[in-house]
Coordinates of C-alpha atoms in Angstrom, one line a residue:
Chain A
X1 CA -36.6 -19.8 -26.6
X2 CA -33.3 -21.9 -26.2
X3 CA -32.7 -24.4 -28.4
X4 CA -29.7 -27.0 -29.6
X5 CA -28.1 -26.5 -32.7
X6 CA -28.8 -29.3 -35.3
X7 CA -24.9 -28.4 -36.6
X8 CA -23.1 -29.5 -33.3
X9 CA -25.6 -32.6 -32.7
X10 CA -22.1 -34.8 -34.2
X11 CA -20.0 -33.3 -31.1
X12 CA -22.5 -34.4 -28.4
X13 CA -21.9 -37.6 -26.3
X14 CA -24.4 -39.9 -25.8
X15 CA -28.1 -38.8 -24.8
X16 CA -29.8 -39.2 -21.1
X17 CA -33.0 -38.4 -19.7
X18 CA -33.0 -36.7 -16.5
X19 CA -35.2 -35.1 -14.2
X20 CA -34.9 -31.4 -13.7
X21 CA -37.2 -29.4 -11.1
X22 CA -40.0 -31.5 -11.7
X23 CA -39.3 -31.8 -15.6
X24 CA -38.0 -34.4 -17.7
X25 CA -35.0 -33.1 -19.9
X26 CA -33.1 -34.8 -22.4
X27 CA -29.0 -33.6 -22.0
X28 CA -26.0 -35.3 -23.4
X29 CA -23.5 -37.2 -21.7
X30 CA -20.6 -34.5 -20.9
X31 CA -23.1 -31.1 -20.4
X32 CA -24.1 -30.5 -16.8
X33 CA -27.7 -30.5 -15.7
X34 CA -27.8 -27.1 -15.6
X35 CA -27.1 -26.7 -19.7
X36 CA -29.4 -29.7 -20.3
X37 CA -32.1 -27.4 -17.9
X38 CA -31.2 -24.8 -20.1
X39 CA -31.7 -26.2 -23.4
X40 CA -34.4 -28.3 -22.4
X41 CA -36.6 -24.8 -21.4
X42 CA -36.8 -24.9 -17.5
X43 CA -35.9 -22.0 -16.5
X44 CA -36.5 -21.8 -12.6
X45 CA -34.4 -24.1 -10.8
X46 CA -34.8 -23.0 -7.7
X47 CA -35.7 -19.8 -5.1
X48 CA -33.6 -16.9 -3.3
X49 CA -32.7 -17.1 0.1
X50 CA -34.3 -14.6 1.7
X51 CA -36.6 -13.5 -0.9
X52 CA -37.6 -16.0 -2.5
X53 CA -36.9 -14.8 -5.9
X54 CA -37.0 -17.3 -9.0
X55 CA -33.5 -18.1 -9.9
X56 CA -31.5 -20.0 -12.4
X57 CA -27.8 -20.4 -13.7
X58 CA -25.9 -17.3 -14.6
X59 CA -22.5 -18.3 -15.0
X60 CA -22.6 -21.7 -15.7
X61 CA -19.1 -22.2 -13.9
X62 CA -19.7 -22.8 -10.3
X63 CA -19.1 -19.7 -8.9
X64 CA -22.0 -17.8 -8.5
X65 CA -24.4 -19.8 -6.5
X66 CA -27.7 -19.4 -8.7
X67 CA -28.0 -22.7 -9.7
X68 CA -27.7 -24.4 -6.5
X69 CA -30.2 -27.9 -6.4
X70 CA -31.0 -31.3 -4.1
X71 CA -29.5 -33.4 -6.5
X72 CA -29.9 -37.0 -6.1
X73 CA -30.8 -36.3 -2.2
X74 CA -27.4 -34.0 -1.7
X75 CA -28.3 -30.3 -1.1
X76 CA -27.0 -27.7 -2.4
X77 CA -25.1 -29.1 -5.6
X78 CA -24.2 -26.5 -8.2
X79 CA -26.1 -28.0 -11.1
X80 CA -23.9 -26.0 -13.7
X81 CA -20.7 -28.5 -12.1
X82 CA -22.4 -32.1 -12.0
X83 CA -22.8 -33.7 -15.1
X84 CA -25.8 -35.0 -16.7
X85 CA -26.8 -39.3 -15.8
X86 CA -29.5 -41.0 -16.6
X87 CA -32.1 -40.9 -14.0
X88 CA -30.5 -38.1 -12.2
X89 CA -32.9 -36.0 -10.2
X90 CA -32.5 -32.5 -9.5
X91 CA -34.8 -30.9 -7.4
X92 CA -35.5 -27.0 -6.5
X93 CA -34.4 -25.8 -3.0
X94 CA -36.1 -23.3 -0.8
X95 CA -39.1 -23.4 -2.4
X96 CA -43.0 -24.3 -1.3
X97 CA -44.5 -26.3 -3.2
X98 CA -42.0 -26.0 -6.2
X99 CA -39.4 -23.9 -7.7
X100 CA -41.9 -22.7 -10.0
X101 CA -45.0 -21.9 -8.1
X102 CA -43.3 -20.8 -4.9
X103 CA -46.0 -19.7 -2.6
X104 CA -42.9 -17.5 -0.2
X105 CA -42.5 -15.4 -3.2
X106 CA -44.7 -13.7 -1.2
X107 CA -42.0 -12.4 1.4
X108 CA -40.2 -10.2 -1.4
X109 CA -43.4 -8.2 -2.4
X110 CA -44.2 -7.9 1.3
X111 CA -40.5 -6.6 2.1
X112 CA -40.6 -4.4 -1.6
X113 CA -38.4 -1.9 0.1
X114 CA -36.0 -4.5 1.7
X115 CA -36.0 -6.8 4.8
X116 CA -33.3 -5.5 7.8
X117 CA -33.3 -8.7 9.9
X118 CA -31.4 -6.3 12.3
X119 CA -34.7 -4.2 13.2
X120 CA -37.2 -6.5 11.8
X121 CA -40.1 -6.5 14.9
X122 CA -37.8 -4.7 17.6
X123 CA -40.4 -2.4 18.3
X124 CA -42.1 -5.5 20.5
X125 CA -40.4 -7.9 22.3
X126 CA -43.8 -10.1 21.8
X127 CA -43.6 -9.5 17.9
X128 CA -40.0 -9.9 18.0
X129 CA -40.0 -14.0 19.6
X130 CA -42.7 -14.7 16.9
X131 CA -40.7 -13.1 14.6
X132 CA -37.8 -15.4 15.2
X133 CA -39.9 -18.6 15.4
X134 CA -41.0 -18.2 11.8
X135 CA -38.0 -16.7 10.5
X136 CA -35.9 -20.0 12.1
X137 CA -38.5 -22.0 10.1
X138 CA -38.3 -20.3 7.0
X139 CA -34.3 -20.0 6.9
X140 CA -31.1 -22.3 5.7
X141 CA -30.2 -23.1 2.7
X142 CA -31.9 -26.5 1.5
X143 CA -32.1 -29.2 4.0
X144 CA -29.7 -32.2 5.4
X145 CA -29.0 -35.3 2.8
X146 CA -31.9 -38.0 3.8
X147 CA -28.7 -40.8 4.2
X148 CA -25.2 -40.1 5.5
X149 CA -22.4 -40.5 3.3
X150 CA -20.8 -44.3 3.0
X151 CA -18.0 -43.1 0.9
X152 CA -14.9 -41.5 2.5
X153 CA -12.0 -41.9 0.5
X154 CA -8.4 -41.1 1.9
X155 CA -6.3 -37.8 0.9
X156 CA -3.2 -37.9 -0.7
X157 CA -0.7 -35.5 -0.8
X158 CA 1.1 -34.3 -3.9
X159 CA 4.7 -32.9 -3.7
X160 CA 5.9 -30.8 -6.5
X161 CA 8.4 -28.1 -7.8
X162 CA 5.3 -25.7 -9.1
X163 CA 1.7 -25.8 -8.2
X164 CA -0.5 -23.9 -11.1
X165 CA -4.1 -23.2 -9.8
X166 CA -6.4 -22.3 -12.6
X167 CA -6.3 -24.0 -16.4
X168 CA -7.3 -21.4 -18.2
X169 CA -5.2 -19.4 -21.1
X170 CA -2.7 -18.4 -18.2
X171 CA -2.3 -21.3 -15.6
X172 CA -2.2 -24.1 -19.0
X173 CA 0.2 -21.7 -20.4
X174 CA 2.3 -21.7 -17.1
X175 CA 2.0 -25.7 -16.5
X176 CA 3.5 -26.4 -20.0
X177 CA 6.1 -23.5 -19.4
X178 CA 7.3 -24.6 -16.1
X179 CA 6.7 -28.1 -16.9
X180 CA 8.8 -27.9 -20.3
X181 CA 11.9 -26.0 -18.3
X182 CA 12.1 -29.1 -15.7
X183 CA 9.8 -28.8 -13.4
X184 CA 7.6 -31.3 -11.8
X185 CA 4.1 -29.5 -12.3
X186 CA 0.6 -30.1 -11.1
X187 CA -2.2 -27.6 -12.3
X188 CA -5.3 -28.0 -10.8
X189 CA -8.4 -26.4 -12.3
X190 CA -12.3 -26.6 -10.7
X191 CA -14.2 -26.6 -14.4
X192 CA -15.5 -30.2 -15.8
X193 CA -13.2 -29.3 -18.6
X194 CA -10.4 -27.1 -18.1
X195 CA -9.9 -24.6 -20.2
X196 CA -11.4 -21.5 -19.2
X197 CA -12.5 -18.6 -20.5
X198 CA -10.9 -19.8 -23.8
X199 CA -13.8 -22.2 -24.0
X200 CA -16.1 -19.0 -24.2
X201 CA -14.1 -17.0 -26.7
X202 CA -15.5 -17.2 -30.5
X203 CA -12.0 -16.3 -31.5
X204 CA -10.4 -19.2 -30.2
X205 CA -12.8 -21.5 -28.4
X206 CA -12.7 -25.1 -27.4
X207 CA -9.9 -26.3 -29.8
X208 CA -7.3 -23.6 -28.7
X209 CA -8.3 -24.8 -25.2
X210 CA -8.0 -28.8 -25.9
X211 CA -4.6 -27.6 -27.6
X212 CA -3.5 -26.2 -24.8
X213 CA -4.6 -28.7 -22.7
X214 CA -2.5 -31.3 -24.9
X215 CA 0.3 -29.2 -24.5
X216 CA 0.6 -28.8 -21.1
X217 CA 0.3 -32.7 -20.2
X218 CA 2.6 -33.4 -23.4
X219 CA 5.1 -31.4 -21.6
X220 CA 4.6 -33.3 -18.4
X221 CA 2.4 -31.7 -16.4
X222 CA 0.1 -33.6 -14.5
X223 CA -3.8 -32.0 -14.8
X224 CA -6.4 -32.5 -12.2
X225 CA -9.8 -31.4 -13.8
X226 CA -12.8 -31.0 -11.7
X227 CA -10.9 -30.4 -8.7
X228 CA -11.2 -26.6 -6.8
X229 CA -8.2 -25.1 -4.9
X230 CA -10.3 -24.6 -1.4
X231 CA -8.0 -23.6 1.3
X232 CA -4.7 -22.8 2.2
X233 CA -2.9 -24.0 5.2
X234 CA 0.8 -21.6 5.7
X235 CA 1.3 -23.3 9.1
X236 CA 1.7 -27.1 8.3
X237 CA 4.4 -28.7 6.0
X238 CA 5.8 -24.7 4.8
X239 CA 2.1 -24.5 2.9
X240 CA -0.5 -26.9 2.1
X241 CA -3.4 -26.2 -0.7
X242 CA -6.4 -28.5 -0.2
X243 CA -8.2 -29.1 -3.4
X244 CA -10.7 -31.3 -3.6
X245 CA -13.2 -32.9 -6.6
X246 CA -16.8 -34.0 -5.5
X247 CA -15.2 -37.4 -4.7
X248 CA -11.4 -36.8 -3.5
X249 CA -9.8 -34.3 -1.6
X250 CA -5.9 -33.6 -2.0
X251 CA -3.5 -31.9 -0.2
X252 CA -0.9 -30.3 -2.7
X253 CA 2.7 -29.0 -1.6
X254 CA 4.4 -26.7 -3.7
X255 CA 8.3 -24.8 -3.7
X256 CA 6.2 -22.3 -6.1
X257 CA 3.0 -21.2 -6.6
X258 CA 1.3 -19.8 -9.4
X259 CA -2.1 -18.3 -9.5
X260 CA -4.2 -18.0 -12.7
X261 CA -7.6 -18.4 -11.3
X262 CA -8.9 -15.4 -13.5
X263 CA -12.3 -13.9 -13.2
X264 CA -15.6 -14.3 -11.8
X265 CA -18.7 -13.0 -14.6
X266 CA -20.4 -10.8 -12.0
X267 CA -23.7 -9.1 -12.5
X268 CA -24.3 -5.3 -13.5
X269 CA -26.1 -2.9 -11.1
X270 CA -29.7 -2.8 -13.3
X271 CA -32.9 -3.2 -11.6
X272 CA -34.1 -7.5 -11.4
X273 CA -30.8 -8.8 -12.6
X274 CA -31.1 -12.0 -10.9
X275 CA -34.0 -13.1 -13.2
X276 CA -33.4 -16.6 -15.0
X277 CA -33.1 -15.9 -18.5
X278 CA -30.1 -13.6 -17.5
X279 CA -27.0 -14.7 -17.7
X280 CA -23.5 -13.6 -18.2
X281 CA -22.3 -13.2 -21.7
X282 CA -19.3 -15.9 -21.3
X283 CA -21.6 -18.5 -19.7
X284 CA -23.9 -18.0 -23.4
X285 CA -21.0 -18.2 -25.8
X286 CA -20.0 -21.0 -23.3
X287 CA -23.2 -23.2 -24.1
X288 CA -23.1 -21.9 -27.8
X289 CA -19.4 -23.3 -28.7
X290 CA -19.2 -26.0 -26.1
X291 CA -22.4 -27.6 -25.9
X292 CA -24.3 -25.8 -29.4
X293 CA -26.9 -24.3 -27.0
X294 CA -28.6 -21.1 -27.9
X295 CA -30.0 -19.1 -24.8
X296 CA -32.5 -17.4 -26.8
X297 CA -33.9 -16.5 -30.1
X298 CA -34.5 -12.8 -29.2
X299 CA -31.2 -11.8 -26.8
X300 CA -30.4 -8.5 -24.8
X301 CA -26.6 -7.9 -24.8
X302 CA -25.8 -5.3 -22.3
X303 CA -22.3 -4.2 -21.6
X304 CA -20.0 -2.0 -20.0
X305 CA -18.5 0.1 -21.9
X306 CA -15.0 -1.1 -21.9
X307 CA -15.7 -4.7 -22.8
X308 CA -17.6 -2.9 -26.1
X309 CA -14.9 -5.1 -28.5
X310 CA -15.6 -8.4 -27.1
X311 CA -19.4 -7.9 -26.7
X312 CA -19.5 -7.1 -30.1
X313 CA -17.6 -10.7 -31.1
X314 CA -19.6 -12.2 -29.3
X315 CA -22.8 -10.9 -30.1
X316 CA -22.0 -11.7 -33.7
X317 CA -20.9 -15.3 -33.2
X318 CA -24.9 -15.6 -31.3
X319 CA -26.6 -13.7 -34.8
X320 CA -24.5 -16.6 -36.4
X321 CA -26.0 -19.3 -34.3
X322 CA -29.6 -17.4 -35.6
X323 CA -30.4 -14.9 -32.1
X324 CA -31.8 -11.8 -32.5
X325 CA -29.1 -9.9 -31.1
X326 CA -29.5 -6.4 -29.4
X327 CA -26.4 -4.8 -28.1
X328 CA -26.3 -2.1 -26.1
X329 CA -24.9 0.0 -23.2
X330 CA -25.6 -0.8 -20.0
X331 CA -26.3 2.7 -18.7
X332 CA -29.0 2.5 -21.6
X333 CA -31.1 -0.5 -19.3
X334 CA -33.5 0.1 -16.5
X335 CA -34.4 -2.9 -15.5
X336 CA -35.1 -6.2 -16.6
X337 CA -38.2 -7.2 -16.9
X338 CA -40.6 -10.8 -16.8
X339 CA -43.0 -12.7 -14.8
X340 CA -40.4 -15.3 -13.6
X341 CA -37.8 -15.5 -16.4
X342 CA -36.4 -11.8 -18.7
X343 CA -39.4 -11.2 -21.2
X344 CA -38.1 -7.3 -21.8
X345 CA -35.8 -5.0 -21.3
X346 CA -37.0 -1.6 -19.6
X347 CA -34.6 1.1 -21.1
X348 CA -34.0 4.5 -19.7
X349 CA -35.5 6.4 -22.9
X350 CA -39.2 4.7 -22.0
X351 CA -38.3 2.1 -25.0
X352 CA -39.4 -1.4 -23.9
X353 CA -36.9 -4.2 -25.4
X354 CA -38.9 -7.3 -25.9
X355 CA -36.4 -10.6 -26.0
X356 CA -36.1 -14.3 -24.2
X357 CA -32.5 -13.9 -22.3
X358 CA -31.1 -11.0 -21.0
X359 CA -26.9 -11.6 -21.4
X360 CA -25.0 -9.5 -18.7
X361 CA -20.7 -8.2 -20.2
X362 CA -19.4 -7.0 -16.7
X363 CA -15.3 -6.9 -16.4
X364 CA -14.3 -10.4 -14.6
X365 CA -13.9 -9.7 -10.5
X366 CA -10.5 -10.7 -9.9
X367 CA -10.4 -14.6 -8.2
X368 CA -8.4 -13.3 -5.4
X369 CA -9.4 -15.3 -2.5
X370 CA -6.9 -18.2 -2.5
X371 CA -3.8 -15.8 -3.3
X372 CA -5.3 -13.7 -0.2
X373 CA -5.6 -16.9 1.9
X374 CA -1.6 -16.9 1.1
X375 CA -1.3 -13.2 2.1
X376 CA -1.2 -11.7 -1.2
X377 CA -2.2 -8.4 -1.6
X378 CA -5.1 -7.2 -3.4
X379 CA -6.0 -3.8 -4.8
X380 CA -9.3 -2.7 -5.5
X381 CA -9.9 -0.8 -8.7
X382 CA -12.4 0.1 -11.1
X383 CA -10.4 -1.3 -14.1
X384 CA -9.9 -4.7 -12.8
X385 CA -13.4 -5.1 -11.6
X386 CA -12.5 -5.7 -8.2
X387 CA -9.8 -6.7 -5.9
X388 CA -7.2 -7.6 -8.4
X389 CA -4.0 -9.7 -7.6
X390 CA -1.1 -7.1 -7.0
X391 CA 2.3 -8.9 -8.9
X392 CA 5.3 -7.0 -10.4
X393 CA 6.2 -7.1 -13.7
X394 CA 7.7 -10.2 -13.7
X395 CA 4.1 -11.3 -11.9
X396 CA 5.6 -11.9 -8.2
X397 CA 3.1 -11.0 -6.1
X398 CA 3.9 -10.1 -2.3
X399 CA 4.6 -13.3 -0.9
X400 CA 7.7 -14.7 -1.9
X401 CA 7.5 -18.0 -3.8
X402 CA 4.2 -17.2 -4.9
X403 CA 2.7 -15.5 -8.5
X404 CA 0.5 -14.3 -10.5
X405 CA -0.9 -14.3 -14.3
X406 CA -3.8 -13.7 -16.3
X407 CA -6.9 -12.1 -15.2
X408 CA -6.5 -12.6 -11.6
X409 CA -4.3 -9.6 -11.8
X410 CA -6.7 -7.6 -13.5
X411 CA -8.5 -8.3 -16.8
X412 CA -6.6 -8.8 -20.2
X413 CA -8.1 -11.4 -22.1
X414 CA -7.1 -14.9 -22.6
X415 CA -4.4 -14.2 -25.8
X416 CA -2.3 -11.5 -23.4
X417 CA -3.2 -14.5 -20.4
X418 CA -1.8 -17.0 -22.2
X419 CA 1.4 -14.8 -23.4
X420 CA 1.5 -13.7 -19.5
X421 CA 1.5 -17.6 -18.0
X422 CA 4.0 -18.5 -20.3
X423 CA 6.7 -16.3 -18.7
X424 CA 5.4 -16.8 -15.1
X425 CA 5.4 -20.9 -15.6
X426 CA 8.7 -20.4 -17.2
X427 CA 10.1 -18.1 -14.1
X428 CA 8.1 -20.1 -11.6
X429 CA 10.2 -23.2 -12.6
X430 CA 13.4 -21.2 -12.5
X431 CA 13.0 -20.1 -9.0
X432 CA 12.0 -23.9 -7.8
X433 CA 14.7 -25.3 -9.8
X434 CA 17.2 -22.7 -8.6
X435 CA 16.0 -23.4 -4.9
X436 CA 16.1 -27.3 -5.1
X437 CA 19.9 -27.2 -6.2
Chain B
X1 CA -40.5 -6.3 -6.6
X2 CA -38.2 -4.5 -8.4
X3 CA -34.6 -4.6 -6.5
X4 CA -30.9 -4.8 -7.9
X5 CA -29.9 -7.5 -6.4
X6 CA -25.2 -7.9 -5.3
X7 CA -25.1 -10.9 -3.4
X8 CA -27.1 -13.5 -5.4
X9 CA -26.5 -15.6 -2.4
X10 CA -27.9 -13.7 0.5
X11 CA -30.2 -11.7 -1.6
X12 CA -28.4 -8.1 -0.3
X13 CA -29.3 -5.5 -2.8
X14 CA -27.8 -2.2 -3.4
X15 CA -30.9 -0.4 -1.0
X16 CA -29.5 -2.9 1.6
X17 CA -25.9 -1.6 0.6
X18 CA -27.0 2.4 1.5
X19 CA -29.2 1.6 3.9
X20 CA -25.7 -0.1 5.7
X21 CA -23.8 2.9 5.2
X22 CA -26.3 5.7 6.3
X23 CA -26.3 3.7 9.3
X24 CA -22.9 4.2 9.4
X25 CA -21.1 0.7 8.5
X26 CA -18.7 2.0 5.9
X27 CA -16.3 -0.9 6.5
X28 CA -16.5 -4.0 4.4
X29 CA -16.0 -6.4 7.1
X30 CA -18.6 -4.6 9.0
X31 CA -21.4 -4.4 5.6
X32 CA -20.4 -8.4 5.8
X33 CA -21.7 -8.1 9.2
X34 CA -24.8 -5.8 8.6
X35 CA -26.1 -7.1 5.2
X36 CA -24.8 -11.0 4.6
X37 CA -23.0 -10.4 1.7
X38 CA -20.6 -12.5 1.0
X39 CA -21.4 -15.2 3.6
X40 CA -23.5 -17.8 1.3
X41 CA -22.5 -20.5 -0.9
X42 CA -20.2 -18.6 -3.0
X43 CA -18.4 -16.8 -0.4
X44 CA -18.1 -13.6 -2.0
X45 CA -17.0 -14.8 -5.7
X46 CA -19.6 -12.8 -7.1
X47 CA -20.6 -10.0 -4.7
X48 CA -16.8 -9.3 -3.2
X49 CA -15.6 -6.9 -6.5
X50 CA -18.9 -5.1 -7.1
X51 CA -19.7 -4.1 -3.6
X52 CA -16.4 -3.5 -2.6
X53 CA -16.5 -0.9 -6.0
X54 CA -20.1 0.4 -5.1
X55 CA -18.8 0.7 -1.3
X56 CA -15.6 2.8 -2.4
X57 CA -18.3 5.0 -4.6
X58 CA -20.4 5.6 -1.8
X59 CA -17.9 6.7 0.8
X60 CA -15.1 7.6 -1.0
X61 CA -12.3 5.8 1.0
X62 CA -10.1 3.1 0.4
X63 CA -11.8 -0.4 0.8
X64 CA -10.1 -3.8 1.8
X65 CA -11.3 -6.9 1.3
X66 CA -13.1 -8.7 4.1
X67 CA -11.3 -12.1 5.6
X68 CA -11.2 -15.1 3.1
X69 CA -11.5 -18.4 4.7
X70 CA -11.9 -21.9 4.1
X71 CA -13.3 -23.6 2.3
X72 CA -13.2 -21.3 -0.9
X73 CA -15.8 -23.9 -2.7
X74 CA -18.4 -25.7 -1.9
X75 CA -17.1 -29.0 -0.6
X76 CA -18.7 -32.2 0.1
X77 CA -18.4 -32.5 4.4
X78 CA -17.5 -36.9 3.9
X79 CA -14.2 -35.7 2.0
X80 CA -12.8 -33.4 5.1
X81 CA -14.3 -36.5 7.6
X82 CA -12.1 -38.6 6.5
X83 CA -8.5 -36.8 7.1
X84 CA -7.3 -37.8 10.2
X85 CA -5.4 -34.3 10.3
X86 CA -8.6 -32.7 9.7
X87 CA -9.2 -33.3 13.4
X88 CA -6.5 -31.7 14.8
X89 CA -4.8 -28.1 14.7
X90 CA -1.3 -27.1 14.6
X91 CA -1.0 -26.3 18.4
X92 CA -2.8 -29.6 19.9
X93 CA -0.7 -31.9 21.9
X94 CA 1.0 -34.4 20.2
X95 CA -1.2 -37.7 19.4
X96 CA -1.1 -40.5 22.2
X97 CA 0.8 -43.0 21.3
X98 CA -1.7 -45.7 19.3
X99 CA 1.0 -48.7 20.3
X100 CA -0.2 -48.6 23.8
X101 CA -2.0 -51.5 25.4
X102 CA -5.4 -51.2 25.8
X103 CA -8.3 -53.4 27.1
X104 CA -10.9 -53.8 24.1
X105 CA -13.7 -52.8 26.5
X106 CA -11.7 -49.1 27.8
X107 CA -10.6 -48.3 24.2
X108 CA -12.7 -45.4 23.8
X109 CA -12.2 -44.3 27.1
X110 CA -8.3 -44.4 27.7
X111 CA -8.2 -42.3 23.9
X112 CA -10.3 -39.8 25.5
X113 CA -8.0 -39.4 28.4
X114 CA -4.8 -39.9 26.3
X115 CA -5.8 -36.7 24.0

């Protein structure tokens, strides 16, 4: 089971009961709902789309969509993103009667093989209206807020010399840089806490991020946590990046623009690997040095190969914390076995791995989609996990006025990010400087 | 049921993925199409990499990404409402001028036919 360490109970801020699919959970001011769900043992916060699978968080940074909930009457919240209140309900979506006894789980045992909505009931056009009828109730992603929103706050515009998206190792490393060499700097980063994947690393972990942190705004760049880069806008004002917080939208204008929005944890290609109780390695060392959660006593770490180093660091730093740590290959795993939440791991020699999370070490995909927005290019490739951000070596990507660090350009870990923003914050503010004179 | 699931999102699995390309979609715009993927909450944050690296496997050719397009996050609707500019795209008209006298009563009405 998951459980809090007694050690970090001096870190946590102060405790709140909340309400988590039907459960009361006790989580600590400053962890989201979805690490006090965690810690408090729910583990299905809410169902599949289509199938209606049980599902839970996975990488614990807003990006992959597992742990979307109603929460306090707004749909589709990512619980991992809001953070815990007192009273704060949270409620399973797409689910009849509850997340946890969903009676639609019966769609993905009838569709075992897969459902194409493309032929579904063609055969009859009879078959096929009825078809749609049910389908139209069944579909859509949780259902409208029951009040309208009262709340809408104006959008201000920031204009700066360089725009930094992503506070992680690279994009805090480039604010102080380009900050420290003169230029006005705004970073914007979409994690409660910026800091990144430096937050996840034993070897550096939260302190080297809250240095970082401290250095940048020390230098003078102005932070904006919370607060995701959502579109960008080439035709108005010579670009326009909207970002916006759950309460305030900006519009930033930039002469340069850096990208270090680094790397999604994806999933690996094993049988069931959307149970809860699986979740990506960085989102488990995440909980274990920010928030002294452990995912598991008994814990499956399978990797790809390449990442064999850092699974290994941080499979030790969870033996620390008192897990039963299993490390192995992922080629080695079948699939991924449980009633609703990972109870075993089914491994291709007929072995059967029993444990209580299942921790998934794929390469970061590449967080290319606002650089592409820009016209960027992007190049797919086994090594960088995906379509990585394609810069030069002095990290100008295609557009001019416009770069790249870290792992968006292909994964490299946050000590060679950190070394990486530094130069392109540093360039960055060159080339704005140069062009405002 | 057992099923190795891509796109967390839309629930596309890797049968879904071959099924797509025996049935000829080898594009990844056109899998987008066919399958979902990438077209839920996370717009394609997760799925994008893998099934652009499973597509390339399967038929060998050079894979682009499909389109990105606003908004890159999940955003709350009120926070868009409330920009003025949100309501208007780079080739509308210009705005009628506001200083314009107006009866109370055909306010709404003379904006209409001003815009």
């Amino acid at each position: 089971m998951s459980r809090r360490l007694p050690h970090a109970a001096s870190s946590r801020g102060l405790p709140v009961e909340l309400s988590v699919a039907g459960a009361t959970v006790r989580g600590f001011a400053g962890e989201s709902v979805a690490a006090a769900a965690l810690a408090g043992g729910v583990r299905v916060l809410s169902r599949s789309l289509k199938y209606h699978r049980p599902r839970s968080a996975f990488c614990m940074e807003g990006h992959c969509g597992g742990c979307l909930m109603r929460i306090d009457g707004a749909p589709n919240r990512r619980a991992c993103q809001v953070p815990c209140a007192s009273g704060l309900v949270a409620e399973g979506q797409n689910a009849f009667p509850s997340a946890e006894h969903d009676l639609l789980g019966a769609v993905d045992f009838v569709f075992a093989r897969g459902l194409d909505h493309h032929t579904l009931m063609t055969s009859s056009s009879l078959l096929n209206a009825m078809a749609k009828k049910v389908v139209r109730q069944l579909s859509g992603l949780g259902t409208l807020p029951a009040a309208p929103a009262v709340e809408l706050p104006p959008v201000p515009t920031h204009r700066v010399e360089v725009a930094v998206i992503g506070g992680g190792a690279a994009g805090l490393a480039a604010a102080r840089a380009a900050a420290e060499a003169g230029a006005a700097t705004l970073l914007v980063d979409d994690q409660l806490v910026p800091g990144g994947s430096l937050r996840a690393d034993p070897l550096l972990g939260p302190a080297v991020a809250d240095d970082a942190i401290a250095a940048a705004t020390d230098a003078g760049a102005i932070l904006h946590a919370a607060t995701t880069a959502i579109a960008f806008f080439p035709e108005d004002d010579g670009g326009v990046l909207v970002a916006a917080s759950e309460r305030q939208a900006r519009r930033v204008v930039a002469r340069q623009w850096v990208w270090a929005t680094g790397g999604y944890p994806v999933m690996l290609p094993i049988a069931d690997n959307d149970r809860p109780g699986v979740l990506a390695l960085r989102a488990a060392t995440r909980l274990l040095l920010q928030h002294g959660i452990l995912v598991g006593g008994a814990i499956c770490v399978l990797t790809d190969p390449r990442l064999w180093a850092e699974a290994e660091v941080a499979a030790a730093a969870l033996r620390r914390a008192g897990a039963e740590v299993t490390l192995l290959e992922v080629a080695q795993a079948e699939q991924i076995l449980g009633r609703k939440a990972a109870q075993a791991v089914a491994l291709r020699d007929g072995r059967q791995l029993d444990c209580d999370a299942v921790l998934l070490a794929a390469l970061p995909s590449p967080a290319t989609e606002g650089p592409r927005q820009q016209g960027c290019a992007v190049e797919l490739s086994e090594r960088a996990g995906g379509f990585a951000l394609v810069v030069d070596a002095d990290g100008r990507t295609t557009v001019p006025g416009v770069w790249g660090c870290g792992d968006v350009c292909g994964y490299r870990g946050p000590a060679a990010a950190a070394a990486e923003g530094a130069r392109v914050g540093a360039s960055a503010a060159r080339a704005a400087l140069g062009a405002a004179s | 049921m057992k099923k190795i699931v891509l796109c967390r999102c839309e629930d596309t699995t890797l049968a879904d993925l071959e099924h797509c390309v025996a049935r000829g979609y080898c594009d990844l715009e056109e899998v987008k199409r066919y399958t979902g993927f990438g077209t839920g909450p996370c717009q394609g944050k997760e799925c994008l990499g893998p099934v652009g690296l499973a597509l390339a496997r399967l038929t060998g050719s050079a894979v682009r990404p499909f389109t990105s397009r606003p908004p890159l996050s999940p955003v709350p609707l009120r926070l868009l409402a409330s920009d003025p500019a949100a309501y208007r795209f780079a080739d509308d008209p210009p705005e009628p001028d506001r200083a314009e006298p107006a009866e109370p009563d055909d306010a709404a009405t003379s904006t209409r036919e001003g815009a």
